[in-house]
Coordinates of C-alpha atoms in Angstrom, one line a residue:
Chain A
X1 CA 0.2 0.0 -0.2
X2 CA 1.0 3.2 -0.8
X3 CA 2.4 5.5 1.5
X4 CA 1.2 9.3 2.3
X5 CA 2.7 12.6 2.8
X6 CA 1.6 15.8 3.6
X7 CA 3.5 18.3 1.3
X8 CA 1.5 21.0 1.3
X9 CA -0.8 23.6 3.4
X10 CA -2.8 26.3 3.4
X11 CA -5.1 28.0 5.9
X12 CA -7.5 30.7 6.9
X13 CA -7.9 30.8 10.5
X14 CA -9.5 33.7 13.2
X15 CA -6.1 34.5 14.5
X16 CA -4.3 34.1 11.4
X17 CA -4.4 33.9 7.5
X18 CA -1.6 32.0 6.1
X19 CA 1.3 29.5 7.6
X20 CA 3.5 32.3 9.1
X21 CA 1.1 34.3 10.9
X22 CA -1.1 31.2 12.5
X23 CA 2.0 29.7 13.9
X24 CA 2.5 32.6 15.1
X25 CA 0.0 32.8 16.6
X26 CA -0.2 29.2 18.0
X27 CA 2.8 29.5 19.9
X28 CA 2.2 32.8 21.6
X29 CA -1.6 31.7 22.4
X30 CA -3.0 34.8 20.4
X31 CA -7.0 34.5 20.4
X32 CA -8.7 35.1 17.4
X33 CA -12.2 35.3 19.0
X34 CA -13.6 38.9 19.1
X35 CA -16.8 40.5 19.7
X36 CA -19.5 40.3 16.6
X37 CA -21.3 43.2 16.8
X38 CA -24.3 42.2 14.6
X39 CA -24.9 39.5 16.8
X40 CA -25.8 41.7 19.6
X41 CA -28.3 43.5 17.3
X42 CA -29.4 39.9 16.2
X43 CA -30.1 39.0 20.0
X44 CA -27.7 36.1 20.5
X45 CA -27.1 35.3 23.9
X46 CA -23.3 34.9 22.3
X47 CA -22.1 37.9 20.8
X48 CA -18.5 36.5 20.2
X49 CA -16.8 34.5 17.3
X50 CA -13.9 33.7 15.7
X51 CA -13.8 34.9 12.1
X52 CA -10.1 35.6 9.7
X53 CA -8.8 39.4 9.6
X54 CA -8.9 41.3 6.8
X55 CA -9.0 39.2 3.5
X56 CA -10.3 41.7 1.4
X57 CA -7.4 43.1 0.6
X58 CA -5.9 40.3 -1.0
X59 CA -9.3 39.1 -3.4
X60 CA -7.6 39.6 -6.5
X61 CA -4.2 38.3 -5.3
X62 CA -6.2 35.0 -6.0
X63 CA -9.5 35.9 -8.0
X64 CA -10.4 37.3 -11.6
X65 CA -13.4 39.8 -10.9
X66 CA -15.6 37.6 -12.6
X67 CA -15.1 35.1 -9.3
X68 CA -15.4 37.4 -7.3
X69 CA -18.5 38.4 -8.1
X70 CA -19.3 34.9 -7.6
X71 CA -18.5 33.4 -4.2
X72 CA -19.6 33.6 -0.9
X73 CA -17.3 33.6 2.2
X74 CA -16.8 29.9 2.5
X75 CA -15.9 29.4 -1.3
X76 CA -13.3 32.4 -0.4
X77 CA -11.6 30.2 2.7
X78 CA -11.6 27.0 0.7
X79 CA -9.7 29.0 -2.6
X80 CA -7.5 31.0 -0.8
X81 CA -6.3 27.7 1.6
X82 CA -6.3 25.7 -1.3
X83 CA -3.8 27.8 -3.7
X84 CA -1.9 28.9 -0.8
X85 CA -1.0 24.8 0.0
X86 CA -1.1 24.3 -3.9
X87 CA 2.1 27.0 -3.9
X88 CA 3.5 25.5 -0.7
X89 CA 3.7 22.6 -1.9
X90 CA 5.7 23.8 -4.7
X91 CA 3.3 24.4 -7.7
X92 CA 2.7 27.1 -9.3
X93 CA -1.6 28.1 -10.4
X94 CA -2.0 27.3 -13.9
X95 CA -3.4 29.0 -16.6
X96 CA -7.4 28.7 -17.9
X97 CA -5.7 27.0 -21.0
X98 CA -3.8 24.1 -19.3
X99 CA -5.0 20.4 -19.6
X100 CA -6.5 18.8 -16.2
X101 CA -4.3 17.7 -13.8
X102 CA -5.5 13.9 -14.2
X103 CA -3.2 13.1 -11.5
X104 CA -4.9 15.6 -8.4
X105 CA -7.7 15.7 -7.3
X106 CA -9.7 16.9 -4.0
X107 CA -12.1 16.2 -1.0
X108 CA -13.0 19.5 0.7
X109 CA -15.6 19.5 2.5
X110 CA -18.1 21.9 4.2
X111 CA -20.1 21.7 7.8
X112 CA -23.2 23.8 7.0
X113 CA -22.0 25.4 3.7
X114 CA -23.5 28.9 1.8
X115 CA -25.5 29.6 4.0
X116 CA -25.0 33.4 3.4
X117 CA -25.8 33.4 0.1
X118 CA -29.4 31.3 0.8
X119 CA -30.5 34.0 3.3
X120 CA -29.0 37.3 1.7
X121 CA -30.1 36.7 -1.9
X122 CA -31.6 33.3 -2.3
X123 CA -34.1 33.9 0.0
X124 CA -35.3 37.2 -0.5
X125 CA -35.5 37.2 -4.4
X126 CA -37.7 34.2 -4.3
X127 CA -40.2 35.5 -1.7
X128 CA -40.1 38.7 -3.8
X129 CA -40.4 37.3 -7.1
X130 CA -37.5 38.5 -8.3
X131 CA -36.1 35.1 -9.9
X132 CA -34.9 37.0 -13.0
X133 CA -33.2 38.6 -11.2
X134 CA -30.6 36.6 -9.1
X135 CA -28.0 36.0 -11.4
X136 CA -26.3 33.2 -12.9
X137 CA -24.0 32.0 -9.4
X138 CA -26.6 31.4 -6.8
X139 CA -26.5 27.2 -7.6
X140 CA -22.5 27.1 -7.5
X141 CA -22.4 29.1 -5.1
X142 CA -25.5 27.2 -2.6
X143 CA -24.5 23.3 -3.4
X144 CA -22.7 21.1 -1.4
X145 CA -19.8 20.8 -3.1
X146 CA -19.5 25.1 -3.9
X147 CA -16.0 25.1 -2.4
X148 CA -14.4 21.6 -3.7
X149 CA -15.8 22.6 -7.2
X150 CA -14.0 26.4 -7.5
X151 CA -10.5 24.8 -6.3
X152 CA -11.3 22.7 -8.5
X153 CA -11.3 25.3 -11.5
X154 CA -8.7 27.3 -9.9
X155 CA -6.5 24.6 -9.9
X156 CA -6.9 22.4 -12.7
X157 CA -7.8 19.8 -11.2
X158 CA -9.3 16.5 -13.3
X159 CA -9.1 13.5 -10.7
X160 CA -12.0 13.1 -8.2
X161 CA -13.4 16.4 -6.6
X162 CA -15.6 15.8 -4.4
X163 CA -17.4 17.5 -0.6
X164 CA -17.8 15.4 2.0
X165 CA -19.7 16.7 5.4
X166 CA -19.6 15.2 9.2
X167 CA -20.7 17.9 10.8
X168 CA -17.5 19.1 13.4
X169 CA -15.7 15.9 11.8
X170 CA -15.7 17.2 8.4
X171 CA -12.5 18.2 7.8
X172 CA -10.5 15.1 9.4
X173 CA -12.9 13.0 7.4
X174 CA -12.1 14.9 4.0
X175 CA -8.3 13.8 5.2
X176 CA -9.0 10.3 5.5
X177 CA -10.7 10.0 3.3
X178 CA -8.6 11.8 0.3
X179 CA -5.7 9.4 2.0
X180 CA -7.5 6.3 1.1
X181 CA -7.9 7.2 -2.1
X182 CA -4.1 7.8 -3.1
X183 CA -3.1 4.7 -1.0
X184 CA -5.3 2.9 -3.5
X185 CA -3.8 3.7 -6.2
X186 CA -5.9 6.0 -7.4
X187 CA -4.6 9.9 -7.0
X188 CA -1.6 10.8 -7.1
X189 CA -2.5 13.7 -5.0
X190 CA -5.6 15.3 -3.3
X191 CA -6.1 18.6 -2.0
X192 CA -7.7 17.8 1.0
X193 CA -9.7 19.5 4.3
X194 CA -12.6 21.9 4.8
X195 CA -14.3 25.2 5.2
X196 CA -17.2 27.0 6.8
X197 CA -18.7 31.0 6.7
X198 CA -19.6 33.1 9.0
X199 CA -23.4 33.9 9.2
X200 CA -24.8 34.7 12.0
X201 CA -27.4 31.9 10.3
X202 CA -25.2 29.2 10.9
X203 CA -24.5 30.4 14.6
X204 CA -28.3 30.4 15.7
X205 CA -29.3 27.2 15.8
X206 CA -26.2 26.2 18.0
X207 CA -26.9 29.5 20.2
X208 CA -30.7 28.1 20.3
X209 CA -29.3 25.1 22.2
X210 CA -27.3 26.8 24.5
X211 CA -24.3 25.3 24.0
X212 CA -22.6 28.9 22.6
X213 CA -20.5 30.4 25.7
X214 CA -22.8 33.9 26.5
X215 CA -20.6 34.5 30.1
X216 CA -17.9 36.4 28.5
X217 CA -18.5 38.3 25.5
X218 CA -17.2 41.3 27.9
X219 CA -13.7 39.7 27.4
X220 CA -14.1 37.9 23.9
X221 CA -10.3 36.4 24.1
X222 CA -11.3 34.4 27.2
X223 CA -14.1 32.8 25.6
X224 CA -12.8 29.5 24.3
X225 CA -12.3 28.0 27.1
X226 CA -11.3 24.2 26.4
X227 CA -10.5 21.8 29.7
X228 CA -11.5 24.4 32.0
X229 CA -13.8 24.4 34.8
X230 CA -14.9 27.6 34.0
X231 CA -16.1 26.6 30.5
X232 CA -19.2 27.6 29.2
X233 CA -19.8 26.5 26.3
X234 CA -18.0 26.5 23.0
X235 CA -17.4 30.4 20.3
X236 CA -18.4 29.7 16.7
X237 CA -15.8 30.4 14.2
X238 CA -15.0 29.6 10.8
X239 CA -11.9 29.6 8.2
X240 CA -10.3 26.9 6.0
X241 CA -7.6 24.4 6.4
X242 CA -6.4 22.5 3.4
X243 CA -3.6 20.0 3.2
X244 CA -1.4 18.8 -0.1
X245 CA -1.4 14.8 0.2
X246 CA 1.1 13.2 -2.1
X247 CA 1.9 9.5 -2.5
X248 CA 5.6 9.3 -0.7
X249 CA 7.2 8.3 -4.2
X250 CA 6.0 11.0 -6.1
X251 CA 7.2 13.6 -2.9
X252 CA 10.2 12.3 -3.1
X253 CA 10.4 12.3 -7.2
X254 CA 9.8 16.4 -7.1
X255 CA 12.1 16.1 -4.1
X256 CA 9.3 18.0 -2.2
X257 CA 9.7 19.9 1.2
X258 CA 7.8 16.7 3.2
X259 CA 6.6 17.6 6.6
X260 CA 4.8 14.9 8.1
X261 CA 3.3 11.4 6.8
X262 CA 0.0 10.7 7.6
X263 CA 0.0 6.4 9.2
X264 CA -3.4 6.0 10.3
X265 CA -6.5 6.9 10.0
X266 CA -10.4 5.9 11.0
X267 CA -13.8 7.0 10.7
X268 CA -17.1 5.5 12.0
X269 CA -20.5 5.9 13.7
X270 CA -21.8 5.4 17.6
X271 CA -25.1 4.5 15.7
X272 CA -27.0 6.8 18.6
X273 CA -26.5 3.7 21.5
X274 CA -24.5 3.4 24.5
X275 CA -25.4 6.9 25.3
X276 CA -24.9 8.3 22.2
X277 CA -27.5 10.0 20.2
X278 CA -27.5 13.0 17.6
X279 CA -25.4 15.3 19.5
X280 CA -23.2 13.1 21.8
X281 CA -21.3 10.5 21.1
X282 CA -20.9 7.1 22.1
X283 CA -17.7 6.5 24.1
X284 CA -17.6 3.0 23.1
X285 CA -17.4 4.3 19.2
X286 CA -15.1 6.9 20.5
X287 CA -12.3 4.1 21.9
X288 CA -13.1 2.3 18.3
X289 CA -12.0 5.0 16.3
X290 CA -9.0 5.7 18.3
X291 CA -7.7 2.0 18.1
X292 CA -8.5 1.1 14.3
X293 CA -6.5 4.9 13.9
X294 CA -3.9 3.5 16.3
X295 CA -4.3 -0.2 14.3
X296 CA -3.3 1.2 11.0
X297 CA -0.6 3.0 12.4
X298 CA 1.0 0.2 13.3
X299 CA 2.2 1.7 16.4
X300 CA 2.4 1.3 20.1
X301 CA 0.0 3.3 21.6
X302 CA 2.9 4.5 24.1
X303 CA 4.7 6.4 20.5
X304 CA 2.0 9.2 20.8
X305 CA 3.8 12.5 22.3
X306 CA 0.6 14.6 21.7
X307 CA -2.9 14.3 21.7
X308 CA -5.1 17.4 19.7
X309 CA -8.1 17.1 20.8
X310 CA -11.6 17.8 19.4
X311 CA -12.3 19.8 22.8
X312 CA -15.0 22.7 22.1
X313 CA -15.5 23.6 25.7
X314 CA -18.8 22.2 26.6
X315 CA -19.5 19.9 28.9
X316 CA -18.2 16.9 27.0
X317 CA -14.8 17.7 27.6
X318 CA -13.7 15.9 30.4
X319 CA -15.5 12.6 29.1
X320 CA -13.3 13.0 26.0
X321 CA -9.9 13.5 27.8
X322 CA -11.2 10.4 29.8
X323 CA -11.8 8.3 26.5
X324 CA -8.3 8.3 25.9
X325 CA -6.7 6.2 28.7
X326 CA -9.3 3.7 27.6
X327 CA -8.3 3.5 23.9
X328 CA -4.7 4.2 24.6
X329 CA -4.4 2.3 27.3
X330 CA -2.1 4.9 29.7
X331 CA -3.2 6.2 32.2
X332 CA -2.4 10.0 34.1
X333 CA 0.6 8.7 35.4
X334 CA 2.3 8.0 31.3
X335 CA -0.5 10.2 29.4
X336 CA 0.7 11.9 26.0
X337 CA 0.8 16.0 26.3
X338 CA -3.1 17.3 25.0
X339 CA -4.0 20.3 24.0
X340 CA -6.8 22.1 22.4
X341 CA -6.6 24.6 18.8
X342 CA -10.0 25.7 19.2
X343 CA -8.8 27.8 22.4
X344 CA -7.5 30.5 20.0
X345 CA -9.4 29.6 17.2
X346 CA -12.9 28.9 18.6
X347 CA -15.0 25.7 16.9
X348 CA -14.5 26.2 12.8
X349 CA -17.4 23.5 12.6
X350 CA -16.7 22.1 8.9
X351 CA -13.1 23.3 9.1
X352 CA -12.6 22.5 12.6
X353 CA -10.5 19.4 12.0
X354 CA -8.5 20.6 8.9
X355 CA -7.6 23.7 10.4
X356 CA -6.6 22.2 13.6
X357 CA -4.7 19.1 11.4
X358 CA -2.6 22.4 10.3
X359 CA -1.8 23.3 13.5
X360 CA -0.8 19.4 13.9
X361 CA 1.3 19.4 11.4
X362 CA 3.3 22.4 12.0
X363 CA 3.8 21.6 15.3
X364 CA 5.7 18.3 14.2
X365 CA 7.5 20.0 11.6
X366 CA 8.8 22.9 13.8
X367 CA 9.2 20.9 17.4
X368 CA 6.9 22.8 19.5
X369 CA 3.7 22.1 21.2
X370 CA 1.3 25.1 21.8
X371 CA -0.5 26.1 24.3
X372 CA -3.5 25.4 25.3
X373 CA -5.2 28.9 26.7
X374 CA -7.9 29.7 28.6
X375 CA -7.8 26.1 31.1
X376 CA -5.8 27.8 34.2
X377 CA -8.5 26.3 36.3
X378 CA -8.5 23.1 34.6
X379 CA -11.8 20.8 34.7
X380 CA -12.0 19.2 38.2
X381 CA -12.6 15.9 36.6
X382 CA -9.3 15.7 34.7
X383 CA -7.4 17.1 37.4
X384 CA -5.0 13.7 37.1
X385 CA -3.7 15.5 34.2
X386 CA -3.6 18.7 34.3
X387 CA 0.2 18.5 33.6
X388 CA -0.3 17.0 31.1
X389 CA -1.8 20.3 29.3
X390 CA 0.8 23.0 27.8
X391 CA -0.3 26.2 29.5
X392 CA 2.7 27.9 27.3
X393 CA 4.5 26.8 24.2
X394 CA 6.8 24.2 24.6
X395 CA 9.7 23.6 22.3
X396 CA 10.1 19.8 22.1
X397 CA 12.6 19.5 18.9
X398 CA 12.0 15.1 19.4
X399 CA 8.0 15.3 18.6
X400 CA 7.4 12.7 16.9
X401 CA 3.5 11.6 16.6
X402 CA 0.3 13.2 17.6
X403 CA -2.5 11.9 17.4
X404 CA -5.6 14.3 16.0
X405 CA -9.9 13.3 17.0
X406 CA -12.4 14.4 15.9
X407 CA -16.3 14.2 16.6
X408 CA -19.5 15.8 14.9
X409 CA -23.3 15.3 15.2
X410 CA -24.4 12.3 14.6
X411 CA -22.5 10.7 16.8
X412 CA -19.9 10.5 14.1
X413 CA -15.7 9.9 14.7
X414 CA -12.3 10.3 13.0
X415 CA -8.8 9.9 14.2
X416 CA -5.8 10.4 12.5
X417 CA -2.5 9.6 13.2
X418 CA 0.2 11.8 12.2
X419 CA 4.3 11.2 12.5
X420 CA 7.0 14.2 11.5
X421 CA 9.1 13.1 8.3
X422 CA 12.7 12.0 9.4
X423 CA 13.5 11.4 6.0
X424 CA 12.4 7.8 5.5
Chain B
X1 CA -34.9 59.6 -20.5
X2 CA -34.9 61.8 -23.8
X3 CA -30.9 62.0 -23.5
X4 CA -30.8 57.8 -23.0
X5 CA -33.0 57.9 -26.3
X6 CA -30.8 60.1 -28.1
X7 CA -27.8 57.2 -27.1
X8 CA -26.0 57.0 -30.5
X9 CA -24.8 53.6 -31.1
X10 CA -21.2 53.8 -30.3
X11 CA -22.0 55.0 -26.6
X12 CA -24.2 52.2 -26.1
X13 CA -21.0 50.4 -28.0
X14 CA -18.7 51.9 -25.4
X15 CA -21.0 51.2 -22.2
X16 CA -21.3 47.3 -23.2
X17 CA -17.4 47.1 -23.3
X18 CA -17.4 48.6 -19.7
X19 CA -19.7 45.6 -18.6
X20 CA -18.0 42.9 -20.2
X21 CA -14.8 44.5 -18.6
X22 CA -15.6 42.1 -15.7
X23 CA -16.5 38.6 -17.8
X24 CA -14.2 38.9 -20.7
X25 CA -11.7 36.2 -20.1
X26 CA -9.9 37.4 -23.3
X27 CA -9.6 40.6 -22.8
X28 CA -7.3 41.7 -25.6
X29 CA -10.5 40.3 -28.0
X30 CA -12.3 43.0 -25.3
X31 CA -9.3 45.8 -26.4
X32 CA -9.9 45.2 -30.1
X33 CA -13.7 44.5 -30.0
X34 CA -16.1 45.8 -32.9
X35 CA -19.7 45.2 -33.6
X36 CA -18.8 41.7 -35.2
X37 CA -17.2 39.7 -31.9
X38 CA -18.5 37.5 -30.8
X39 CA -19.3 37.3 -27.1
X40 CA -18.9 33.9 -26.2
X41 CA -17.2 33.2 -29.3
X42 CA -14.5 35.7 -28.6
X43 CA -14.8 37.3 -26.0
X44 CA -14.8 33.8 -24.2
X45 CA -17.4 35.2 -22.0
X46 CA -18.8 32.0 -19.5
X47 CA -22.3 31.8 -21.0
X48 CA -23.6 30.6 -17.9
X49 CA -23.0 34.6 -16.9
X50 CA -24.6 35.7 -19.9
X51 CA -27.5 36.1 -17.7
X52 CA -25.4 38.3 -15.2
X53 CA -24.4 40.9 -18.3
X54 CA -28.3 41.1 -19.6
X55 CA -29.4 42.0 -16.2
X56 CA -25.8 44.7 -15.8
X57 CA -27.4 46.0 -19.3
X58 CA -31.1 46.3 -18.1
X59 CA -29.6 48.5 -15.3
X60 CA -27.2 50.1 -17.1
X61 CA -30.0 51.4 -20.2
X62 CA -33.5 51.0 -18.8
X63 CA -35.0 48.2 -20.4
X64 CA -36.3 44.5 -19.6
X65 CA -34.7 42.2 -22.0
X66 CA -37.0 39.2 -22.8
X67 CA -36.1 35.3 -23.2
X68 CA -36.0 36.1 -26.9
X69 CA -33.9 39.0 -26.9
X70 CA -31.5 36.8 -25.2
X71 CA -31.5 33.9 -27.4
X72 CA -30.3 36.4 -30.7
X73 CA -27.3 38.4 -28.8
X74 CA -24.3 36.3 -30.1
X75 CA -22.6 39.4 -31.5
X76 CA -21.7 42.6 -29.5
X77 CA -23.7 44.6 -32.1
X78 CA -26.6 42.2 -32.1
X79 CA -27.3 43.4 -28.6
X80 CA -25.9 47.0 -29.6
X81 CA -29.3 47.0 -32.6
X82 CA -31.3 45.1 -29.5
X83 CA -30.9 47.8 -27.6
X84 CA -31.5 50.6 -29.5
X85 CA -34.4 49.2 -30.6
X86 CA -35.6 49.2 -27.2
X87 CA -34.6 52.8 -26.3
X88 CA -36.4 54.5 -29.3
X89 CA -39.9 52.9 -28.1

């Protein structure tokens, strides 16, 4: 079976656009959570969110004038991350006259998708009887595959181009499915990841469920508090993360810079049984998923140096932490480090896993573990793991293996095992 | 309105070129455009975007473009004639 490596990355995150800014924010524990004034106007309880800063000034670097009229934020984030990743991998953006790249495809998912287009354009036009005035680009903005479709066109991709959706597990799942496609020999390279826009209409349903944080509106940067005793719900986020996954032989042949190897991955579903439901994970299935990823990786669980958790800052965090010792066979006396990228970017929904996988690969490649911020008061149920949670950035040159988990509505789970590339 | 009705072919043509600037993929063909220039064939306007161009024509010239007009516009000159005809009513 073919080995699959990460040879490029692009990220559009609330605390940084591009790898350099994102890494800087991760190292220094810089939050991208801000007050979102329109949420107050709309009577949300949660008034904070994670929105990528300053992308509008760069639109001409990525899109011609016609494209700019036919894309929404979700498509913009996916495209910027994809083009950055493509260039980071050493490729040039091809001309519109080029032959399709038959060996390269994309699996780029989204959780909710083009909600802003539906709310701001589609619904008002239809309700006012102005169908004729909607223009040509509504379908391409609201179809589930909008984010992969636009990337396929921008980069001239000729292999499979599709979008998956598995709620908050979407980004991880896209990467796992893309790895499988390369391993099976159907593609040499895949762009893989997830994207999500930042419409209040995406976030409103979560606010109604009372799962969004509503206690820290006056201190937005402290609002996302995974692992903390004073966590008060998740902070909604947005953005995109894209990895260039490549067959090892291909990457070596073109002398590409290799960040990491993906040595294992698994997805499953708890079937809404054994304590699982539409909105809560079946702990048995979580443990099975983690074990399956480790089994595929062919490693001893003791080799895992760190865990990048799903860890959203809801009541579910302690349960998630306690699932890991069961899956790894490692108690608090020999537990890996564990951190939560969401503490700085919020929960980016369909983009969450992909943005967080970008953080994982950066940490492996550069040899550091980013702090998990806002958990000075670790939750009492996981006090025994407190010293395994980085509160400041840890330089760790010998960091080799990180496990990345993600869980989503629908009782779906995903787990990836990343290994630092050490030249063989 | 009288001023708009007095527009000659050249004025309409120039306004169209401005609108096509966003949609024409072949900018050189647009720079050298004549009434005989094909909208899709020469300017390489994505055929799906013709409806967006028509909406901009409607707004610019204050007219309604019907489906039968839509299907006749292959060249820029076709569009100029159609718009001039509507403005003369």
